[in-house]
Amino acid sequence: MTSDRGGAAAVGGPASGAEPAGTEPAAAELDVRPMAGHIGAEVTGVDLAGDLDGSVVAAIRAALLRWKVVFFRGQRLDHAGQVALARRFGEPVVLPRRGKASPPDVPEIETTADRLELGTRFGMAHDEWLRRRRHTLLRGWHCDHGARIDPPAATILRAETVPPYGGDTTWSNLAAAYAGLSAPVRAFVDGLRAEHRLGVGYQPRPGGDAYVRHLLDHQVASEHPLVRVHPETGERILFVNGYYVEQITGLSRPESAAVLEMLLEQATRPEYTVRFRWEPGSVAFWDNRATIHLAPGDTAHLDHPRIMHRVMIAGDVPVGVDGRPSIPITGTAPGRW
């Protein structure tokens, strides 16, 4: 397979002030290989734990903007290296609350270790929690922290331990999904806005439910444009997902439900997706403004751990086609986590 040398990922020589050739990896050494027709590319020829030349950072950014999610295998990143990598592309988010598996001395890292975090946290086994959160085929699709007024711009996820089978993650390209709509539907959704709310669609347990109490105590909601304009590429993004979007503003409940189902089916069509098989040392870097992803639901019954480390990069307030920004509803403010 050949590199995508004709696309946006082909960035020129070293940045001004870079070290002499041979001391740092150069952009010319990168190989960007698309993995699917609309989304996803594997990048080789770079050690993410090393000192990255400015042109390498620019090449990775260009590949990210072009392919929406880029993958690196066999990396030797530790927590500090992952945070340092994120800083080359923006400001890492520091979460006020993290799961108990996260490293206490590295506040930018959030560790996802399913069996450690969710087995007893809300009084449910992990598989029951997943069933209640993803009770339809489309519910699990989400962008990271989409109910915030300023969702993260990007996410870097590193695999430490993965099961020998299962545990894949899938991403979808929301710019391609928007472009694939018919012209009349694009014109219709361009002016719409929707409420994004934490925990939408979760099915409570009969009687008391600790997760419902958690949602009520930490509620977050924003009104976002249904089509946002990407701040770097200018692309129109179909800003929908199955986990946060509750209601299209101005539509009745039945109308909103029908339109959202149609748009979610469009957003998750197989031709707009890529699926990634994790290995220890794998890194996925995705544009959270232009994608939604589906975490695996096929590992709860497996007797194998899956430990991942996430760093998110701070984002901006989405802006619609009409130039209007998103509006905070509750529990969120720009730059305040």
Tab-separated table of C-alpha atoms in Angstrom:
chain	number	residue	atom	x	y	z
A	1	MET	CA	0.000	0.000	0.000
A	2	THR	CA	1.360	3.422	-0.840
A	3	SER	CA	1.392	6.560	1.268
A	4	ASP	CA	-1.219	9.280	0.903
A	5	ARG	CA	1.409	11.642	-0.437
A	6	GLY	CA	-1.041	13.587	-2.553
A	7	GLY	CA	-3.309	14.547	0.375
A	8	ALA	CA	-3.146	17.013	3.214
A	9	ALA	CA	-0.825	14.792	5.203
A	10	ALA	CA	2.103	15.554	2.904
A	11	VAL	CA	3.676	18.497	4.736
A	12	GLY	CA	6.947	20.113	3.711
A	13	GLY	CA	10.371	20.382	5.337
A	14	PRO	CA	11.446	21.090	8.925
A	15	ALA	CA	10.023	24.020	10.822
A	16	SER	CA	12.051	27.165	11.421
A	17	GLY	CA	14.575	26.663	14.206
A	18	ALA	CA	14.503	22.868	14.005
A	19	GLU	CA	17.561	20.816	14.891
A	20	PRO	CA	19.860	19.709	12.058
A	21	ALA	CA	18.775	16.740	9.991
A	22	GLY	CA	19.381	13.406	11.658
A	23	THR	CA	18.699	14.480	15.256
A	24	GLU	CA	14.901	14.393	15.069
A	25	PRO	CA	12.440	12.562	12.824
A	26	ALA	CA	11.539	14.511	9.693
A	27	ALA	CA	8.104	14.730	8.111
A	28	ALA	CA	9.478	13.032	4.983
A	29	GLU	CA	9.956	9.848	7.030
A	30	LEU	CA	6.264	9.607	7.922
A	31	ASP	CA	4.120	7.124	6.065
A	32	VAL	CA	0.379	7.878	6.192
A	33	ARG	CA	-1.647	4.910	4.974
A	34	PRO	CA	-5.428	5.287	4.702
A	35	MET	CA	-7.395	2.438	6.255
A	36	ALA	CA	-10.881	3.115	4.902
A	37	GLY	CA	-12.440	5.218	2.179
A	38	HIS	CA	-13.612	8.109	4.336
A	39	ILE	CA	-11.843	7.874	7.681
A	40	GLY	CA	-8.772	6.519	9.426
A	41	ALA	CA	-5.087	6.275	8.573
A	42	GLU	CA	-2.155	4.432	10.110
A	43	VAL	CA	0.963	6.525	10.584
A	44	THR	CA	4.403	4.897	10.692
A	45	GLY	CA	7.939	6.237	10.792
A	46	VAL	CA	7.607	8.203	14.026
A	47	ASP	CA	8.429	7.557	17.683
A	48	LEU	CA	5.813	9.521	19.626
A	49	ALA	CA	7.962	9.329	22.770
A	50	GLY	CA	10.843	11.150	21.069
A	51	ASP	CA	11.458	14.794	20.299
A	52	LEU	CA	9.160	15.662	17.409
A	53	ASP	CA	10.323	18.101	14.784
A	54	GLY	CA	7.845	20.897	14.097
A	55	SER	CA	7.264	19.569	10.600
A	56	VAL	CA	6.384	16.148	12.049
A	57	VAL	CA	3.808	17.728	14.339
A	58	ALA	CA	2.399	19.620	11.348
A	59	ALA	CA	2.269	16.421	9.284
A	60	ILE	CA	0.434	14.532	12.025
A	61	ARG	CA	-2.012	17.422	12.424
A	62	ALA	CA	-2.635	17.493	8.674
A	63	ALA	CA	-3.230	13.732	8.618
A	64	LEU	CA	-5.604	14.094	11.562
A	65	LEU	CA	-7.610	16.815	9.840
A	66	ARG	CA	-7.735	14.829	6.597
A	67	TRP	CA	-8.522	11.365	8.024
A	68	LYS	CA	-10.208	12.368	11.343
A	69	VAL	CA	-8.501	9.592	13.305
A	70	VAL	CA	-4.888	8.424	12.981
A	71	PHE	CA	-3.334	5.309	14.489
A	72	PHE	CA	0.190	4.492	15.662
A	73	ARG	CA	1.400	1.018	16.658
A	74	GLY	CA	4.275	-0.195	18.804
A	75	GLN	CA	4.693	3.074	20.693
A	76	ARG	CA	6.621	3.349	23.972
A	77	LEU	CA	4.703	6.178	25.602
A	78	ASP	CA	4.328	6.409	29.349
A	79	HIS	CA	1.991	8.812	31.155
A	80	ALA	CA	4.390	11.761	30.977
A	81	GLY	CA	5.139	11.093	27.321
A	82	GLN	CA	1.462	10.957	26.443
A	83	VAL	CA	0.820	14.305	28.130
A	84	ALA	CA	3.873	15.816	26.423
A	85	LEU	CA	2.580	14.577	23.068
A	86	ALA	CA	-0.815	16.150	23.688
A	87	ARG	CA	0.836	19.489	24.518
A	88	ARG	CA	2.306	19.603	21.029
A	89	PHE	CA	-1.247	19.909	19.701
A	90	GLY	CA	-3.030	21.969	22.362
A	91	GLU	CA	-3.786	22.244	26.057
A	92	PRO	CA	-4.537	18.962	27.854
A	93	VAL	CA	-7.752	18.858	29.858
A	94	VAL	CA	-7.544	18.302	33.620
A	95	LEU	CA	-10.680	16.557	34.838
A	96	PRO	CA	-11.965	17.395	38.339
A	97	ARG	CA	-13.159	13.793	38.793
A	98	ARG	CA	-11.548	10.623	37.467
A	99	GLY	CA	-11.967	6.914	38.045
A	100	LYS	CA	-9.912	5.207	40.723
A	101	ALA	CA	-7.725	3.504	38.103
A	102	SER	CA	-6.331	6.875	36.924
A	103	PRO	CA	-2.815	7.835	38.067
A	104	PRO	CA	-3.140	10.312	40.989
A	105	ASP	CA	0.090	12.137	40.122
A	106	VAL	CA	-0.756	12.787	36.433
A	107	PRO	CA	-4.029	14.757	36.425
A	108	GLU	CA	-4.226	14.944	32.638
A	109	ILE	CA	-4.482	11.140	32.304
A	110	GLU	CA	-7.798	9.339	32.653
A	111	THR	CA	-7.426	5.581	32.812
A	112	THR	CA	-10.259	3.376	31.651
A	113	ALA	CA	-10.081	-0.039	33.271
A	114	ASP	CA	-13.613	-1.364	32.926
A	115	ARG	CA	-13.497	-4.048	35.578
A	116	LEU	CA	-11.910	-1.703	38.097
A	117	GLU	CA	-14.110	1.336	37.432
A	118	LEU	CA	-17.608	0.061	36.824
A	119	GLY	CA	-17.824	-3.313	38.500
A	120	THR	CA	-19.183	-1.862	41.762
A	121	ARG	CA	-19.115	1.925	41.333
A	122	PHE	CA	-22.866	2.252	40.762
A	123	GLY	CA	-23.881	-1.035	42.323
A	124	MET	CA	-24.003	-2.791	38.952
A	125	ALA	CA	-21.865	-5.254	37.082
A	126	HIS	CA	-20.237	-3.703	34.031
A	127	ASP	CA	-22.393	-5.618	31.558
A	128	GLU	CA	-25.613	-4.411	33.228
A	129	TRP	CA	-24.397	-0.805	33.184
A	130	LEU	CA	-23.641	-1.135	29.467
A	131	ARG	CA	-27.055	-2.637	28.745
A	132	ARG	CA	-28.816	0.231	30.473
A	133	ARG	CA	-26.679	2.874	28.766
A	134	ARG	CA	-26.750	1.271	25.307
A	135	HIS	CA	-30.214	-0.207	25.030
A	136	THR	CA	-30.472	0.600	21.303
A	137	LEU	CA	-27.991	0.014	18.487
A	138	LEU	CA	-27.199	3.721	18.167
A	139	ARG	CA	-27.034	4.774	21.830
A	140	GLY	CA	-23.375	3.978	22.390
A	141	TRP	CA	-22.087	6.304	19.653
A	142	HIS	CA	-20.694	9.513	21.121
A	143	CYS	CA	-18.068	12.202	21.015
A	144	ASP	CA	-16.138	12.829	24.217
A	145	HIS	CA	-17.972	15.155	26.625
A	146	GLY	CA	-20.438	16.292	23.974
A	147	ALA	CA	-22.820	17.814	26.524
A	148	ARG	CA	-20.240	20.454	27.456
A	149	ILE	CA	-20.356	23.922	25.930
A	150	ASP	CA	-16.785	23.328	24.662
A	151	PRO	CA	-16.261	19.618	23.940
A	152	PRO	CA	-12.618	18.539	23.618
A	153	ALA	CA	-11.010	19.255	20.272
A	154	ALA	CA	-9.212	15.922	20.162
A	155	THR	CA	-8.451	12.803	22.161
A	156	ILE	CA	-5.310	10.678	22.404
A	157	LEU	CA	-5.979	7.134	23.645
A	158	ARG	CA	-3.159	4.696	24.475
A	159	ALA	CA	-3.564	0.967	24.983
A	160	GLU	CA	-1.672	-0.640	27.863
A	161	THR	CA	-3.426	-4.006	28.185
A	162	VAL	CA	-5.953	-5.433	25.736
A	163	PRO	CA	-7.751	-8.776	25.448
A	164	PRO	CA	-6.407	-11.262	22.883
A	165	TYR	CA	-9.619	-10.798	20.905
A	166	GLY	CA	-12.479	-8.333	21.053
A	167	GLY	CA	-12.279	-4.799	22.369
A	168	ASP	CA	-12.124	-2.960	19.022
A	169	THR	CA	-13.155	0.706	18.770
A	170	THR	CA	-15.041	2.157	15.787
A	171	TRP	CA	-15.083	5.775	14.587
A	172	SER	CA	-17.318	7.565	12.089
A	173	ASN	CA	-16.596	10.651	9.956
A	174	LEU	CA	-19.320	13.247	10.590
A	175	ALA	CA	-18.142	15.499	7.755
A	176	ALA	CA	-18.606	12.663	5.270
A	177	ALA	CA	-21.964	11.831	6.840
A	178	TYR	CA	-23.140	15.413	6.357
A	179	ALA	CA	-21.882	15.516	2.758
A	180	GLY	CA	-23.727	12.261	2.070
A	181	LEU	CA	-27.106	13.761	2.914
A	182	SER	CA	-29.301	14.928	0.058
A	183	ALA	CA	-29.254	18.656	-0.676
A	184	PRO	CA	-32.796	19.288	0.683
A	185	VAL	CA	-31.981	17.514	3.966
A	186	ARG	CA	-28.699	19.422	4.304
A	187	ALA	CA	-30.589	22.693	3.835
A	188	PHE	CA	-33.124	21.597	6.482
A	189	VAL	CA	-30.626	20.590	9.174
A	190	ASP	CA	-28.244	23.509	8.589
A	191	GLY	CA	-30.416	25.828	10.656
A	192	LEU	CA	-31.408	23.446	13.457
A	193	ARG	CA	-30.075	23.224	16.979
A	194	ALA	CA	-30.300	20.436	19.549
A	195	GLU	CA	-29.992	19.941	23.284
A	196	HIS	CA	-27.111	17.701	24.355
A	197	ARG	CA	-27.466	16.371	27.893
A	198	LEU	CA	-25.424	13.979	30.026
A	199	GLY	CA	-26.986	10.550	30.429
A	200	VAL	CA	-29.741	10.874	27.827
A	201	GLY	CA	-31.513	7.573	27.228
A	202	TYR	CA	-30.109	5.727	30.235
A	203	GLN	CA	-32.659	3.190	31.492
A	204	PRO	CA	-32.828	3.383	35.313
A	205	ARG	CA	-32.971	0.352	37.549
A	206	PRO	CA	-36.288	-0.241	39.317
A	207	GLY	CA	-36.285	1.496	42.676
A	208	GLY	CA	-33.126	3.341	43.654
A	209	ASP	CA	-30.389	3.868	41.064
A	210	ALA	CA	-27.009	5.260	42.094
A	211	TYR	CA	-26.128	6.215	38.516
A	212	VAL	CA	-29.311	8.319	38.171
A	213	ARG	CA	-28.409	10.117	41.392
A	214	HIS	CA	-24.920	10.686	39.975
A	215	LEU	CA	-26.396	12.169	36.787
A	216	LEU	CA	-28.691	14.487	38.717
A	217	ASP	CA	-25.851	15.664	40.947
A	218	HIS	CA	-23.511	16.291	38.000
A	219	GLN	CA	-25.883	17.324	35.233
A	220	VAL	CA	-24.370	18.950	32.144
A	221	ALA	CA	-26.327	20.257	29.152
A	222	SER	CA	-25.772	22.587	26.195
A	223	GLU	CA	-27.615	23.659	23.070
A	224	HIS	CA	-25.408	22.976	20.058
A	225	PRO	CA	-25.944	23.557	16.342
A	226	LEU	CA	-27.050	20.386	14.603
A	227	VAL	CA	-24.458	21.224	11.942
A	228	ARG	CA	-21.257	22.813	13.215
A	229	VAL	CA	-18.520	24.395	11.124
A	230	HIS	CA	-15.101	22.890	11.760
A	231	PRO	CA	-12.843	25.704	13.054
A	232	GLU	CA	-9.773	24.515	11.128
A	233	THR	CA	-11.049	22.935	7.908
A	234	GLY	CA	-14.307	24.852	7.412
A	235	GLU	CA	-16.135	21.557	6.816
A	236	ARG	CA	-19.738	21.213	7.878
A	237	ILE	CA	-20.077	18.532	10.532
A	238	LEU	CA	-23.271	16.613	11.295
A	239	PHE	CA	-23.065	17.185	15.044
A	240	VAL	CA	-25.171	14.286	16.332
A	241	ASN	CA	-24.542	11.309	18.564
A	242	GLY	CA	-26.568	8.675	20.334
A	243	TYR	CA	-25.406	9.293	23.889
A	244	TYR	CA	-25.920	13.032	24.465
A	245	VAL	CA	-28.486	14.401	21.991
A	246	GLU	CA	-31.907	14.665	23.618
A	247	GLN	CA	-34.126	16.982	21.572
A	248	ILE	CA	-33.972	19.083	18.409
A	249	THR	CA	-34.973	22.588	19.411
A	250	GLY	CA	-38.289	23.761	17.972
A	251	LEU	CA	-39.470	20.321	16.871
A	252	SER	CA	-42.078	18.261	18.652
A	253	ARG	CA	-40.928	15.133	20.468
A	254	PRO	CA	-42.171	12.774	17.712
A	255	GLU	CA	-40.660	14.958	14.969
A	256	SER	CA	-37.369	15.248	16.840
A	257	ALA	CA	-37.160	11.506	17.475
A	258	ALA	CA	-37.782	10.685	13.810
A	259	VAL	CA	-35.239	13.215	12.519
A	260	LEU	CA	-32.591	12.195	15.055
A	261	GLU	CA	-32.998	8.509	14.216
A	262	MET	CA	-32.564	9.285	10.518
A	263	LEU	CA	-29.485	11.429	11.155
A	264	LEU	CA	-27.903	8.914	13.527
A	265	GLU	CA	-28.399	6.131	11.005
A	266	GLN	CA	-26.731	8.371	8.424
A	267	ALA	CA	-23.854	9.217	10.780
A	268	THR	CA	-23.077	5.563	11.514
A	269	ARG	CA	-23.401	4.071	8.044
A	270	PRO	CA	-20.597	1.521	7.578
A	271	GLU	CA	-19.039	3.386	4.656
A	272	TYR	CA	-18.274	6.347	6.925
A	273	THR	CA	-16.569	4.242	9.612
A	274	VAL	CA	-13.273	2.600	10.469
A	275	ARG	CA	-12.693	-0.125	13.083
A	276	PHE	CA	-9.392	-0.468	14.913
A	277	ARG	CA	-7.910	-3.584	16.475
A	278	TRP	CA	-5.916	-2.578	19.540
A	279	GLU	CA	-2.539	-3.963	20.573
A	280	PRO	CA	-0.437	-3.014	23.610
A	281	GLY	CA	1.382	0.185	22.616
A	282	SER	CA	-1.247	1.243	20.082
A	283	VAL	CA	-2.252	4.914	20.067
A	284	ALA	CA	-5.358	6.454	18.479
A	285	PHE	CA	-5.528	10.220	17.981
A	286	TRP	CA	-8.900	11.506	16.820
A	287	ASP	CA	-10.571	14.794	15.979
A	288	ASN	CA	-13.401	14.920	18.515
A	289	ARG	CA	-15.039	17.781	16.600
A	290	ALA	CA	-15.543	15.727	13.436
A	291	THR	CA	-16.111	12.171	14.677
A	292	ILE	CA	-18.176	9.998	16.941
A	293	HIS	CA	-16.938	6.673	18.195
A	294	LEU	CA	-18.273	3.444	19.623
A	295	ALA	CA	-16.417	1.851	22.513
A	296	PRO	CA	-16.461	-1.947	22.507
A	297	GLY	CA	-19.364	-3.833	24.016
A	298	ASP	CA	-17.986	-7.338	23.454
A	299	THR	CA	-15.548	-7.720	26.351
A	300	ALA	CA	-17.695	-7.813	29.504
A	301	HIS	CA	-17.973	-11.599	29.361
A	302	LEU	CA	-14.259	-12.104	28.665
A	303	ASP	CA	-11.866	-12.875	31.486
A	304	HIS	CA	-9.262	-10.452	30.149
A	305	PRO	CA	-8.459	-6.898	31.284
A	306	ARG	CA	-8.614	-3.887	28.966
A	307	ILE	CA	-6.674	-0.906	30.314
A	308	MET	CA	-6.511	2.318	28.274
A	309	HIS	CA	-5.128	5.774	29.057
A	310	ARG	CA	-6.801	8.912	27.668
A	311	VAL	CA	-5.706	12.527	27.325
A	312	MET	CA	-8.124	15.074	25.886
A	313	ILE	CA	-7.155	18.387	24.297
A	314	ALA	CA	-9.237	21.440	25.157
A	315	GLY	CA	-11.670	22.569	22.483
A	316	ASP	CA	-13.671	25.632	21.564
A	317	VAL	CA	-17.376	26.475	21.539
A	318	PRO	CA	-19.059	25.030	18.407
A	319	VAL	CA	-20.406	27.478	15.843
A	320	GLY	CA	-23.236	26.753	13.441
A	321	VAL	CA	-23.627	27.476	9.755
A	322	ASP	CA	-25.424	30.707	10.683
A	323	GLY	CA	-22.494	31.853	12.820
A	324	ARG	CA	-24.293	31.345	16.134
A	325	PRO	CA	-22.273	29.629	18.871
A	326	SER	CA	-23.533	26.961	21.240
A	327	ILE	CA	-25.327	28.022	24.424
A	328	PRO	CA	-24.696	26.538	27.896
A	329	ILE	CA	-27.804	25.269	29.678
A	330	THR	CA	-26.533	23.844	32.953
A	331	GLY	CA	-23.332	22.687	34.604
A	332	THR	CA	-20.899	23.903	31.960
A	333	ALA	CA	-18.864	26.994	31.074
A	334	PRO	CA	-16.071	27.495	28.509
A	335	GLY	CA	-12.717	26.370	29.852
A	336	ARG	CA	-14.083	25.288	33.232
A	337	TRP	CA	-14.038	21.549	33.873
